[in-house]
Amino acid sequence: MRGKVVLLDFWATWCAPCMAEIPVIEKLADDYKERDLEIWGISGKKSDHVKEWILPQKQTLQTVIDRWGQTSKQYHVQGIPSIIVIDREGKIVSNYLGNQSEQSLRAAIDLALAK
């Protein structure tokens, strides 16, 4: 995904703050869909469990399963929700633990897109 800004959202279905933040992430995905932004959810649960939650909720967040925690380890995720914003060169420009406001996430995305 080099050349694009990437937002990684580490979440879980059992995490209430994560669930509260997903609509914000989906709004950002919609608002930035014409720009070079990729948004990916990363969950440690089994894929069937995640699908069971996403489908009835009508969530559209693209989600990959980090069943063994390798991606979480690679990005030094200490808890969830965690959001990491990566610039076009593959460098982490923002790393958040806990819920973030839409405004703070927009600022991080805009900063990364401006580089």
N, CA, C and O atoms as a GROMACS GRO file, in nm:
protein
  460
    1MET      N    1   0.082  -0.120   0.000
    1MET     CA    2   0.000   0.000   0.000
    1MET      C    3   0.086   0.126   0.000
    1MET      O    4   0.037   0.236   0.024
    2ARG      N    5   0.214   0.107  -0.027
    2ARG     CA    6   0.302   0.223  -0.032
    2ARG      C    7   0.247   0.323  -0.133
    2ARG      O    8   0.200   0.285  -0.240
    3GLY      N    9   0.252   0.449  -0.098
    3GLY     CA   10   0.195   0.553  -0.182
    3GLY      C   11   0.057   0.595  -0.133
    3GLY      O   12   0.003   0.696  -0.179
    4LYS      N   13   0.001   0.519  -0.041
    4LYS     CA   14  -0.129   0.553   0.018
    4LYS      C   15  -0.110   0.575   0.167
    4LYS      O   16  -0.016   0.526   0.228
    5VAL      N   17  -0.202   0.650   0.224
    5VAL     CA   18  -0.207   0.665   0.369
    5VAL      C   19  -0.293   0.550   0.420
    5VAL      O   20  -0.397   0.518   0.362
    6VAL      N   21  -0.249   0.487   0.528
    6VAL     CA   22  -0.319   0.371   0.582
    6VAL      C   23  -0.357   0.399   0.728
    6VAL      O   24  -0.275   0.444   0.808
    7LEU      N   25  -0.482   0.371   0.760
    7LEU     CA   26  -0.528   0.378   0.898
    7LEU      C   27  -0.562   0.235   0.940
    7LEU      O   28  -0.645   0.169   0.878
    8LEU      N   29  -0.497   0.189   1.046
    8LEU     CA   30  -0.523   0.057   1.102
    8LEU      C   31  -0.601   0.075   1.231
    8LEU      O   32  -0.560   0.148   1.321
    9ASP      N   33  -0.715   0.008   1.240
    9ASP     CA   34  -0.800   0.016   1.358
    9ASP      C   35  -0.802  -0.121   1.424
    9ASP      O   36  -0.866  -0.214   1.373
   10PHE      N   37  -0.734  -0.135   1.537
   10PHE     CA   38  -0.731  -0.260   1.612
   10PHE      C   39  -0.851  -0.261   1.707
   10PHE      O   40  -0.866  -0.172   1.791
   11TRP      N   41  -0.938  -0.363   1.692
   11TRP     CA   42  -1.064  -0.366   1.766
   11TRP      C   43  -1.105  -0.508   1.796
   11TRP      O   44  -1.045  -0.604   1.749
   12ALA      N   45  -1.209  -0.520   1.877
   12ALA     CA   46  -1.268  -0.651   1.909
   12ALA      C   47  -1.417  -0.634   1.931
   12ALA      O   48  -1.463  -0.528   1.973
   13THR      N   49  -1.492  -0.738   1.903
   13THR     CA   50  -1.638  -0.732   1.917
   13THR      C   51  -1.681  -0.715   2.063
   13THR      O   52  -1.789  -0.662   2.089
   14TRP      N   53  -1.599  -0.759   2.158
   14TRP     CA   54  -1.635  -0.751   2.300
   14TRP      C   55  -1.597  -0.616   2.362
   14TRP      O   56  -1.626  -0.591   2.479
   15CYS      N   57  -1.531  -0.530   2.284
   15CYS     CA   58  -1.478  -0.403   2.334
   15CYS      C   59  -1.578  -0.290   2.306
   15CYS      O   60  -1.591  -0.246   2.192
   16ALA      N   61  -1.648  -0.244   2.409
   16ALA     CA   62  -1.749  -0.138   2.392
   16ALA      C   63  -1.690  -0.010   2.334
   16ALA      O   64  -1.752   0.049   2.244
   17PRO      N   65  -1.573   0.038   2.380
   17PRO     CA   66  -1.516   0.157   2.318
   17PRO      C   67  -1.484   0.137   2.169
   17PRO      O   68  -1.496   0.229   2.089
   18CYS      N   69  -1.442   0.016   2.134
   18CYS     CA   70  -1.416  -0.015   1.993
   18CYS      C   71  -1.543  -0.002   1.911
   18CYS      O   72  -1.544   0.058   1.804
   19MET      N   73  -1.651  -0.059   1.964
   19MET     CA   74  -1.779  -0.056   1.893
   19MET      C   75  -1.829   0.088   1.877
   19MET      O   76  -1.888   0.122   1.775
   20ALA      N   77  -1.804   0.170   1.978
   20ALA     CA   78  -1.847   0.310   1.971
   20ALA      C   79  -1.768   0.386   1.865
   20ALA      O   80  -1.818   0.482   1.807
   21GLU      N   81  -1.644   0.345   1.841
   21GLU     CA   82  -1.557   0.416   1.747
   21GLU      C   83  -1.576   0.374   1.602
   21GLU      O   84  -1.544   0.451   1.511
   22ILE      N   85  -1.627   0.255   1.578
   22ILE     CA   86  -1.640   0.204   1.441
   22ILE      C   87  -1.725   0.295   1.352
   22ILE      O   88  -1.687   0.316   1.237
   23PRO      N   89  -1.838   0.350   1.398
   23PRO     CA   90  -1.913   0.441   1.310
   23PRO      C   91  -1.830   0.564   1.267
   23PRO      O   92  -1.845   0.613   1.155
   24VAL      N   93  -1.745   0.612   1.355
   24VAL     CA   94  -1.656   0.724   1.320
   24VAL      C   95  -1.558   0.680   1.211
   24VAL      O   96  -1.535   0.753   1.115
   25ILE      N   97  -1.501   0.561   1.228
   25ILE     CA   98  -1.406   0.509   1.129
   25ILE      C   99  -1.476   0.492   0.994
   25ILE      O  100  -1.420   0.526   0.890
   26GLU      N  101  -1.598   0.440   0.996
   26GLU     CA  102  -1.672   0.422   0.871
   26GLU      C  103  -1.705   0.556   0.806
   26GLU      O  104  -1.703   0.567   0.683
   27LYS      N  105  -1.737   0.656   0.884
   27LYS     CA  106  -1.764   0.790   0.830
   27LYS      C  107  -1.638   0.845   0.763
   27LYS      O  108  -1.646   0.903   0.655
   28LEU      N  109  -1.523   0.827   0.828
   28LEU     CA  110  -1.397   0.873   0.770
   28LEU      C  111  -1.369   0.800   0.639
   28LEU      O  112  -1.326   0.860   0.541
   29ALA      N  113  -1.394   0.670   0.637
   29ALA     CA  114  -1.372   0.591   0.515
   29ALA      C  115  -1.457   0.646   0.401
   29ALA      O  116  -1.411   0.657   0.288
   30ASP      N  117  -1.580   0.680   0.432
   30ASP     CA  118  -1.670   0.735   0.330
   30ASP      C  119  -1.624   0.874   0.286
   30ASP      O  120  -1.621   0.904   0.166
   31ASP      N  121  -1.589   0.959   0.382
   31ASP     CA  122  -1.549   1.096   0.351
   31ASP      C  123  -1.418   1.102   0.271
   31ASP      O  124  -1.398   1.194   0.191
   32TYR      N  125  -1.329   1.006   0.293
   32TYR     CA  126  -1.197   1.008   0.227
   32TYR      C  127  -1.187   0.907   0.113
   32TYR      O  128  -1.077   0.881   0.064
   33LYS      N  129  -1.298   0.850   0.070
   33LYS     CA  130  -1.292   0.741  -0.029
   33LYS      C  131  -1.231   0.784  -0.162
   33LYS      O  132  -1.180   0.700  -0.235
   34GLU      N  133  -1.236   0.911  -0.195
   34GLU     CA  134  -1.179   0.960  -0.321
   34GLU      C  135  -1.032   1.001  -0.306
   34GLU      O  136  -0.970   1.046  -0.402
   35ARG      N  137  -0.978   0.983  -0.188
   35ARG     CA  138  -0.837   1.020  -0.164
   35ARG      C  139  -0.758   0.893  -0.142
   35ARG      O  140  -0.815   0.784  -0.135
   36ASP      N  141  -0.630   0.905  -0.131
   36ASP     CA  142  -0.542   0.789  -0.116
   36ASP      C  143  -0.536   0.741   0.028
   36ASP      O  144  -0.429   0.739   0.090
   37LEU      N  145  -0.651   0.701   0.081
   37LEU     CA  146  -0.658   0.651   0.218
   37LEU      C  147  -0.715   0.510   0.217
   37LEU      O  148  -0.820   0.484   0.160
   38GLU      N  149  -0.644   0.420   0.283
   38GLU     CA  150  -0.690   0.282   0.304
   38GLU      C  151  -0.718   0.268   0.453
   38GLU      O  152  -0.636   0.304   0.536
   39ILE      N  153  -0.836   0.215   0.486
   39ILE     CA  154  -0.870   0.191   0.626
   39ILE      C  155  -0.896   0.043   0.644
   39ILE      O  156  -0.974  -0.017   0.570
   40TRP      N  157  -0.829  -0.015   0.742
   40TRP     CA  158  -0.843  -0.158   0.770
   40TRP      C  159  -0.866  -0.179   0.919
   40TRP      O  160  -0.794  -0.125   1.003
   41GLY      N  161  -0.966  -0.257   0.949
   41GLY     CA  162  -0.988  -0.303   1.085
   41GLY      C  163  -0.906  -0.429   1.106
   41GLY      O  164  -0.889  -0.509   1.014
   42ILE      N  165  -0.856  -0.446   1.226
   42ILE     CA  166  -0.778  -0.565   1.260
   42ILE      C  167  -0.834  -0.620   1.390
   42ILE      O  168  -0.834  -0.552   1.493
   43SER      N  169  -0.880  -0.745   1.384
   43SER     CA  170  -0.942  -0.808   1.500
   43SER      C  171  -0.873  -0.940   1.530
   43SER      O  172  -0.831  -1.011   1.438
   44GLY      N  173  -0.860  -0.972   1.655
   44GLY     CA  174  -0.796  -1.096   1.696
   44GLY      C  175  -0.892  -1.213   1.708
   44GLY      O  176  -0.848  -1.324   1.739
   45LYS      N  177  -1.019  -1.191   1.686
   45LYS     CA  178  -1.118  -1.298   1.698
   45LYS      C  179  -1.118  -1.387   1.574
   45LYS      O  180  -1.064  -1.351   1.470
   46LYS      N  181  -1.180  -1.503   1.588
   46LYS     CA  182  -1.197  -1.591   1.473
   46LYS      C  183  -1.281  -1.520   1.367
   46LYS      O  184  -1.369  -1.440   1.400
   47SER      N  185  -1.253  -1.549   1.241
   47SER     CA  186  -1.323  -1.481   1.132
   47SER      C  187  -1.474  -1.504   1.137
   47SER      O  188  -1.550  -1.413   1.106
   48ASP      N  189  -1.518  -1.623   1.174
   48ASP     CA  190  -1.661  -1.649   1.182
   48ASP      C  191  -1.729  -1.560   1.286
   48ASP      O  192  -1.839  -1.510   1.263
   49HIS      N  193  -1.661  -1.540   1.398
   49HIS     CA  194  -1.717  -1.455   1.504
   49HIS      C  195  -1.728  -1.310   1.456
   49HIS      O  196  -1.829  -1.244   1.482
   50VAL      N  197  -1.626  -1.262   1.387
   50VAL     CA  198  -1.626  -1.125   1.336
   50VAL      C  199  -1.736  -1.109   1.232
   50VAL      O  200  -1.810  -1.011   1.234
   51LYS      N  201  -1.748  -1.205   1.140
   51LYS     CA  202  -1.854  -1.199   1.038
   51LYS      C  203  -1.992  -1.198   1.103
   51LYS      O  204  -2.080  -1.123   1.061
   52GLU      N  205  -2.010  -1.281   1.205
   52GLU     CA  206  -2.139  -1.286   1.275
   52GLU      C  207  -2.175  -1.152   1.334
   52GLU      O  208  -2.293  -1.117   1.342
   53TRP      N  209  -2.076  -1.076   1.376
   53TRP     CA  210  -2.103  -0.944   1.433
   53TRP      C  211  -2.122  -0.839   1.323
   53TRP      O  212  -2.214  -0.758   1.332
   54ILE      N  213  -2.037  -0.839   1.222
   54ILE     CA  214  -2.039  -0.735   1.118
   54ILE      C  215  -2.167  -0.739   1.036
   54ILE      O  216  -2.229  -0.635   1.014
   55LEU      N  217  -2.209  -0.857   0.991
   55LEU     CA  218  -2.323  -0.865   0.899
   55LEU      C  219  -2.451  -0.806   0.956
   55LEU      O  220  -2.512  -0.723   0.889
   56PRO      N  221  -2.496  -0.845   1.076
   56PRO     CA  222  -2.621  -0.786   1.128
   56PRO      C  223  -2.608  -0.636   1.158
   56PRO      O  224  -2.706  -0.562   1.152
   57GLN      N  225  -2.487  -0.593   1.190
   57GLN     CA  226  -2.465  -0.452   1.222
   57GLN      C  227  -2.456  -0.366   1.096
   57GLN      O  228  -2.459  -0.243   1.103
   58LYS      N  229  -2.444  -0.432   0.981
   58LYS     CA  230  -2.427  -0.364   0.852
   58LYS      C  231  -2.302  -0.277   0.850
   58LYS      O  232  -2.299  -0.170   0.790
   59GLN      N  233  -2.198  -0.326   0.917
   59GLN     CA  234  -2.071  -0.256   0.916
   59GLN      C  235  -2.000  -0.283   0.784
   59GLN      O  236  -2.009  -0.393   0.729
   60THR      N  237  -1.928  -0.184   0.735
   60THR     CA  238  -1.856  -0.200   0.609
   60THR      C  239  -1.704  -0.194   0.627
   60THR      O  240  -1.630  -0.203   0.530
   61LEU      N  241  -1.659  -0.178   0.749
   61LEU     CA  242  -1.516  -0.170   0.776
   61LEU      C  243  -1.447  -0.297   0.727
   61LEU      O  244  -1.479  -0.408   0.771
   62GLN      N  245  -1.352  -0.280   0.634
   62GLN     CA  246  -1.274  -0.394   0.587
   62GLN      C  247  -1.192  -0.445   0.705
   62GLN      O  248  -1.117  -0.369   0.766
   63THR      N  249  -1.207  -0.571   0.737
   63THR     CA  250  -1.140  -0.624   0.856
   63THR      C  251  -1.061  -0.748   0.822
   63THR      O  252  -1.108  -0.837   0.750
   64VAL      N  253  -0.940  -0.753   0.876
   64VAL     CA  254  -0.857  -0.873   0.865
   64VAL      C  255  -0.844  -0.933   1.004
   64VAL      O  256  -0.854  -0.863   1.105
   65ILE      N  257  -0.821  -1.061   1.007
   65ILE     CA  258  -0.810  -1.133   1.133
   65ILE      C  259  -0.664  -1.152   1.170
   65ILE      O  260  -0.584  -1.202   1.091
   66ASP      N  261  -0.631  -1.112   1.291
   66ASP     CA  262  -0.495  -1.125   1.344
   66ASP      C  263  -0.500  -1.232   1.454
   66ASP      O  264  -0.470  -1.205   1.570
   67ARG      N  265  -0.539  -1.352   1.415
   67ARG     CA  266  -0.569  -1.458   1.511
   67ARG      C  267  -0.454  -1.488   1.606
   67ARG      O  268  -0.477  -1.514   1.724
   68TRP      N  269  -0.332  -1.484   1.557
   68TRP     CA  270  -0.217  -1.517   1.641
   68TRP      C  271  -0.149  -1.393   1.698
   68TRP      O  272  -0.049  -1.404   1.769
   69GLY      N  273  -0.202  -1.274   1.667
   69GLY     CA  274  -0.148  -1.151   1.725
   69GLY      C  275  -0.020  -1.100   1.662
   69GLY      O  276   0.044  -1.012   1.719
   70GLN      N  277   0.018  -1.151   1.547
   70GLN     CA  278   0.144  -1.109   1.485
   70GLN      C  279   0.142  -0.962   1.443
   70GLN      O  280   0.239  -0.889   1.463
   71THR      N  281   0.030  -0.918   1.386
   71THR     CA  282   0.021  -0.779   1.342
   71THR      C  283   0.020  -0.686   1.463
   71THR      O  284   0.084  -0.582   1.462
   72SER      N  285  -0.052  -0.724   1.566
   72SER     CA  286  -0.054  -0.644   1.688
   72SER      C  287   0.086  -0.632   1.748
   72SER      O  288   0.125  -0.525   1.794
   73LYS      N  289   0.161  -0.741   1.747
   73LYS     CA  290   0.299  -0.738   1.798
   73LYS      C  291   0.387  -0.649   1.711
   73LYS      O  292   0.467  -0.570   1.762
   74GLN      N  293   0.371  -0.661   1.580
   74GLN     CA  294   0.453  -0.583   1.486
   74GLN      C  295   0.434  -0.433   1.509
   74GLN      O  296   0.529  -0.355   1.500
   75TYR      N  297   0.311  -0.392   1.540
   75TYR     CA  298   0.282  -0.250   1.561
   75TYR      C  299   0.282  -0.211   1.708
   75TYR      O  300   0.242  -0.100   1.743
   76HIS      N  301   0.326  -0.301   1.796
   76HIS     CA  302   0.338  -0.275   1.940
   76HIS      C  303   0.206  -0.226   2.001
   76HIS      O  304   0.204  -0.133   2.082
   77VAL      N  305   0.097  -0.290   1.962
   77VAL     CA  306  -0.035  -0.254   2.015
   77VAL      C  307  -0.042  -0.301   2.160
   77VAL      O  308  -0.021  -0.418   2.190
   78GLN      N  309  -0.071  -0.207   2.250
   78GLN     CA  310  -0.074  -0.235   2.393
   78GLN      C  311  -0.215  -0.257   2.446
   78GLN      O  312  -0.231  -0.305   2.559
   79GLY      N  313  -0.316  -0.223   2.368
   79GLY     CA  314  -0.454  -0.239   2.410
   79GLY      C  315  -0.545  -0.196   2.296
   79GLY      O  316  -0.499  -0.153   2.190
   80ILE      N  317  -0.675  -0.210   2.321
   80ILE     CA  318  -0.770  -0.170   2.218
   80ILE      C  319  -0.877  -0.081   2.279
   80ILE      O  320  -0.906  -0.093   2.398
   81PRO      N  321  -0.935   0.005   2.200
   81PRO     CA  322  -0.904   0.029   2.060
   81PRO      C  323  -0.770   0.099   2.043
   81PRO      O  324  -0.731   0.183   2.125
   82SER      N  325  -0.702   0.064   1.938
   82SER     CA  326  -0.578   0.132   1.898
   82SER      C  327  -0.590   0.168   1.751
   82SER      O  328  -0.638   0.090   1.669
   83ILE      N  329  -0.546   0.287   1.719
   83ILE     CA  330  -0.546   0.333   1.580
   83ILE      C  331  -0.406   0.379   1.545
   83ILE      O  332  -0.343   0.455   1.619
   84ILE      N  333  -0.360   0.333   1.430
   84ILE     CA  334  -0.229   0.371   1.380
   84ILE      C  335  -0.248   0.430   1.241
   84ILE      O  336  -0.315   0.371   1.156
   85VAL      N  337  -0.189   0.548   1.218
   85VAL     CA  338  -0.194   0.612   1.087
   85VAL      C  339  -0.053   0.607   1.029
   85VAL      O  340   0.044   0.648   1.094
   86ILE      N  341  -0.043   0.557   0.907
   86ILE     CA  342   0.085   0.537   0.839
   86ILE      C  343   0.087   0.626   0.715
   86ILE      O  344  -0.010   0.628   0.639
   87ASP      N  345   0.197   0.698   0.694
   87ASP     CA  346   0.203   0.789   0.580
   87ASP      C  347   0.236   0.714   0.450
   87ASP      O  348   0.251   0.592   0.451
   88ARG      N  349   0.245   0.787   0.342
   88ARG     CA  350   0.266   0.729   0.209
   88ARG      C  351   0.399   0.655   0.196
   88ARG      O  352   0.414   0.569   0.109
   89GLU      N  353   0.494   0.687   0.283
   89GLU     CA  354   0.625   0.622   0.279
   89GLU      C  355   0.634   0.503   0.373
   89GLU      O  356   0.740   0.441   0.385
   90GLY      N  357   0.525   0.471   0.440
   90GLY     CA  358   0.523   0.357   0.530
   90GLY      C  359   0.567   0.388   0.672
   90GLY      O  360   0.594   0.296   0.749
   91LYS      N  361   0.574   0.516   0.708
   91LYS     CA  362   0.614   0.556   0.842
   91LYS      C  363   0.492   0.585   0.928
   91LYS      O  364   0.397   0.649   0.882
   92ILE      N  365   0.494   0.539   1.051
   92ILE     CA  366   0.385   0.567   1.145
   92ILE      C  367   0.392   0.715   1.182
   92ILE      O  368   0.495   0.763   1.230
   93VAL      N  369   0.281   0.786   1.159
   93VAL     CA  370   0.276   0.928   1.193
   93VAL      C  371   0.188   0.955   1.314
   93VAL      O  372   0.203   1.059   1.379
   94SER      N  373   0.098   0.864   1.345
   94SER     CA  374   0.012   0.879   1.463
   94SER      C  375  -0.018   0.740   1.519
   94SER      O  376  -0.038   0.644   1.445
   95ASN      N  377  -0.021   0.734   1.652
   95ASN     CA  378  -0.048   0.607   1.720
   95ASN      C  379  -0.134   0.639   1.842
   95ASN      O  380  -0.089   0.705   1.936
   96TYR      N  381  -0.258   0.593   1.840
   96TYR     CA  382  -0.352   0.625   1.947
   96TYR      C  383  -0.395   0.500   2.021
   96TYR      O  384  -0.415   0.395   1.961
   97LEU      N  385  -0.409   0.512   2.152
   97LEU     CA  386  -0.466   0.407   2.235
   97LEU      C  387  -0.590   0.465   2.301
   97LEU      O  388  -0.583   0.570   2.366
   98GLY      N  389  -0.702   0.398   2.285
   98GLY     CA  390  -0.827   0.449   2.340
   98GLY      C  391  -0.905   0.526   2.234
   98GLY      O  392  -0.854   0.556   2.126
   99ASN      N  393  -1.029   0.556   2.267
   99ASN     CA  394  -1.115   0.626   2.172
   99ASN      C  395  -1.058   0.762   2.135
   99ASN      O  396  -0.999   0.832   2.218
  100GLN      N  397  -1.078   0.797   2.008
  100GLN     CA  398  -1.034   0.927   1.958
  100GLN      C  399  -1.151   0.999   1.897
  100GLN      O  400  -1.246   0.937   1.848
  101SER      N  401  -1.145   1.130   1.900
  101SER     CA  402  -1.251   1.208   1.837
  101SER      C  403  -1.234   1.205   1.686
  101SER      O  404  -1.125   1.182   1.634
  102GLU      N  405  -1.343   1.229   1.618
  102GLU     CA  406  -1.338   1.236   1.472
  102GLU      C  407  -1.239   1.346   1.429
  102GLU      O  408  -1.164   1.328   1.334
  103GLN      N  409  -1.239   1.458   1.501
  103GLN     CA  410  -1.151   1.569   1.466
  103GLN      C  411  -1.004   1.532   1.478
  103GLN      O  412  -0.924   1.568   1.392
  104SER      N  413  -0.966   1.460   1.584
  104SER     CA  414  -0.825   1.424   1.599
  104SER      C  415  -0.783   1.324   1.491
  104SER      O  416  -0.671   1.330   1.441
  105LEU      N  417  -0.872   1.232   1.455
  105LEU     CA  418  -0.839   1.137   1.349
  105LEU      C  419  -0.829   1.206   1.214
  105LEU      O  420  -0.740   1.175   1.135
  106ARG      N  421  -0.919   1.301   1.188
  106ARG     CA  422  -0.911   1.378   1.063
  106ARG      C  423  -0.780   1.455   1.055
  106ARG      O  424  -0.716   1.461   0.950
  107ALA      N  425  -0.739   1.513   1.167
  107ALA     CA  426  -0.614   1.589   1.169
  107ALA      C  427  -0.496   1.498   1.135
  107ALA      O  428  -0.408   1.536   1.058
  108ALA      N  429  -0.494   1.378   1.192
  108ALA     CA  430  -0.385   1.283   1.165
  108ALA      C  431  -0.387   1.238   1.020
  108ALA      O  432  -0.282   1.228   0.956
  109ILE      N  433  -0.505   1.210   0.967
  109ILE     CA  434  -0.517   1.167   0.826
  109ILE      C  435  -0.475   1.281   0.733
  109ILE      O  436  -0.399   1.259   0.639
  110ASP      N  437  -0.523   1.401   0.760
  110ASP     CA  438  -0.490   1.516   0.675
  110ASP      C  439  -0.341   1.544   0.676
  110ASP      O  440  -0.283   1.576   0.573
  111LEU      N  441  -0.279   1.531   0.793
  111LEU     CA  442  -0.135   1.551   0.804
  111LEU      C  443  -0.060   1.448   0.718
  111LEU      O  444   0.032   1.483   0.645
  112ALA      N  445  -0.101   1.323   0.727
  112ALA     CA  446  -0.035   1.217   0.650
  112ALA      C  447  -0.060   1.235   0.500
  112ALA      O  448   0.031   1.209   0.420
  113LEU      N  449  -0.179   1.277   0.462
  113LEU     CA  450  -0.208   1.297   0.320
  113LEU      C  451  -0.131   1.416   0.263
  113LEU      O  452  -0.099   1.418   0.144
  114ALA      N  453  -0.101   1.514   0.347
  114ALA     CA  454  -0.030   1.635   0.301
  114ALA      C  455   0.118   1.610   0.274
  114ALA      O  456   0.181   1.687   0.203
  115LYS      N  457   0.172   1.503   0.330
  115LYS     CA  458   0.316   1.475   0.313
  115LYS      C  459   0.347   1.432   0.173
  115LYS      O  460   0.462   1.404   0.141
   0.00000   0.00000   0.00000
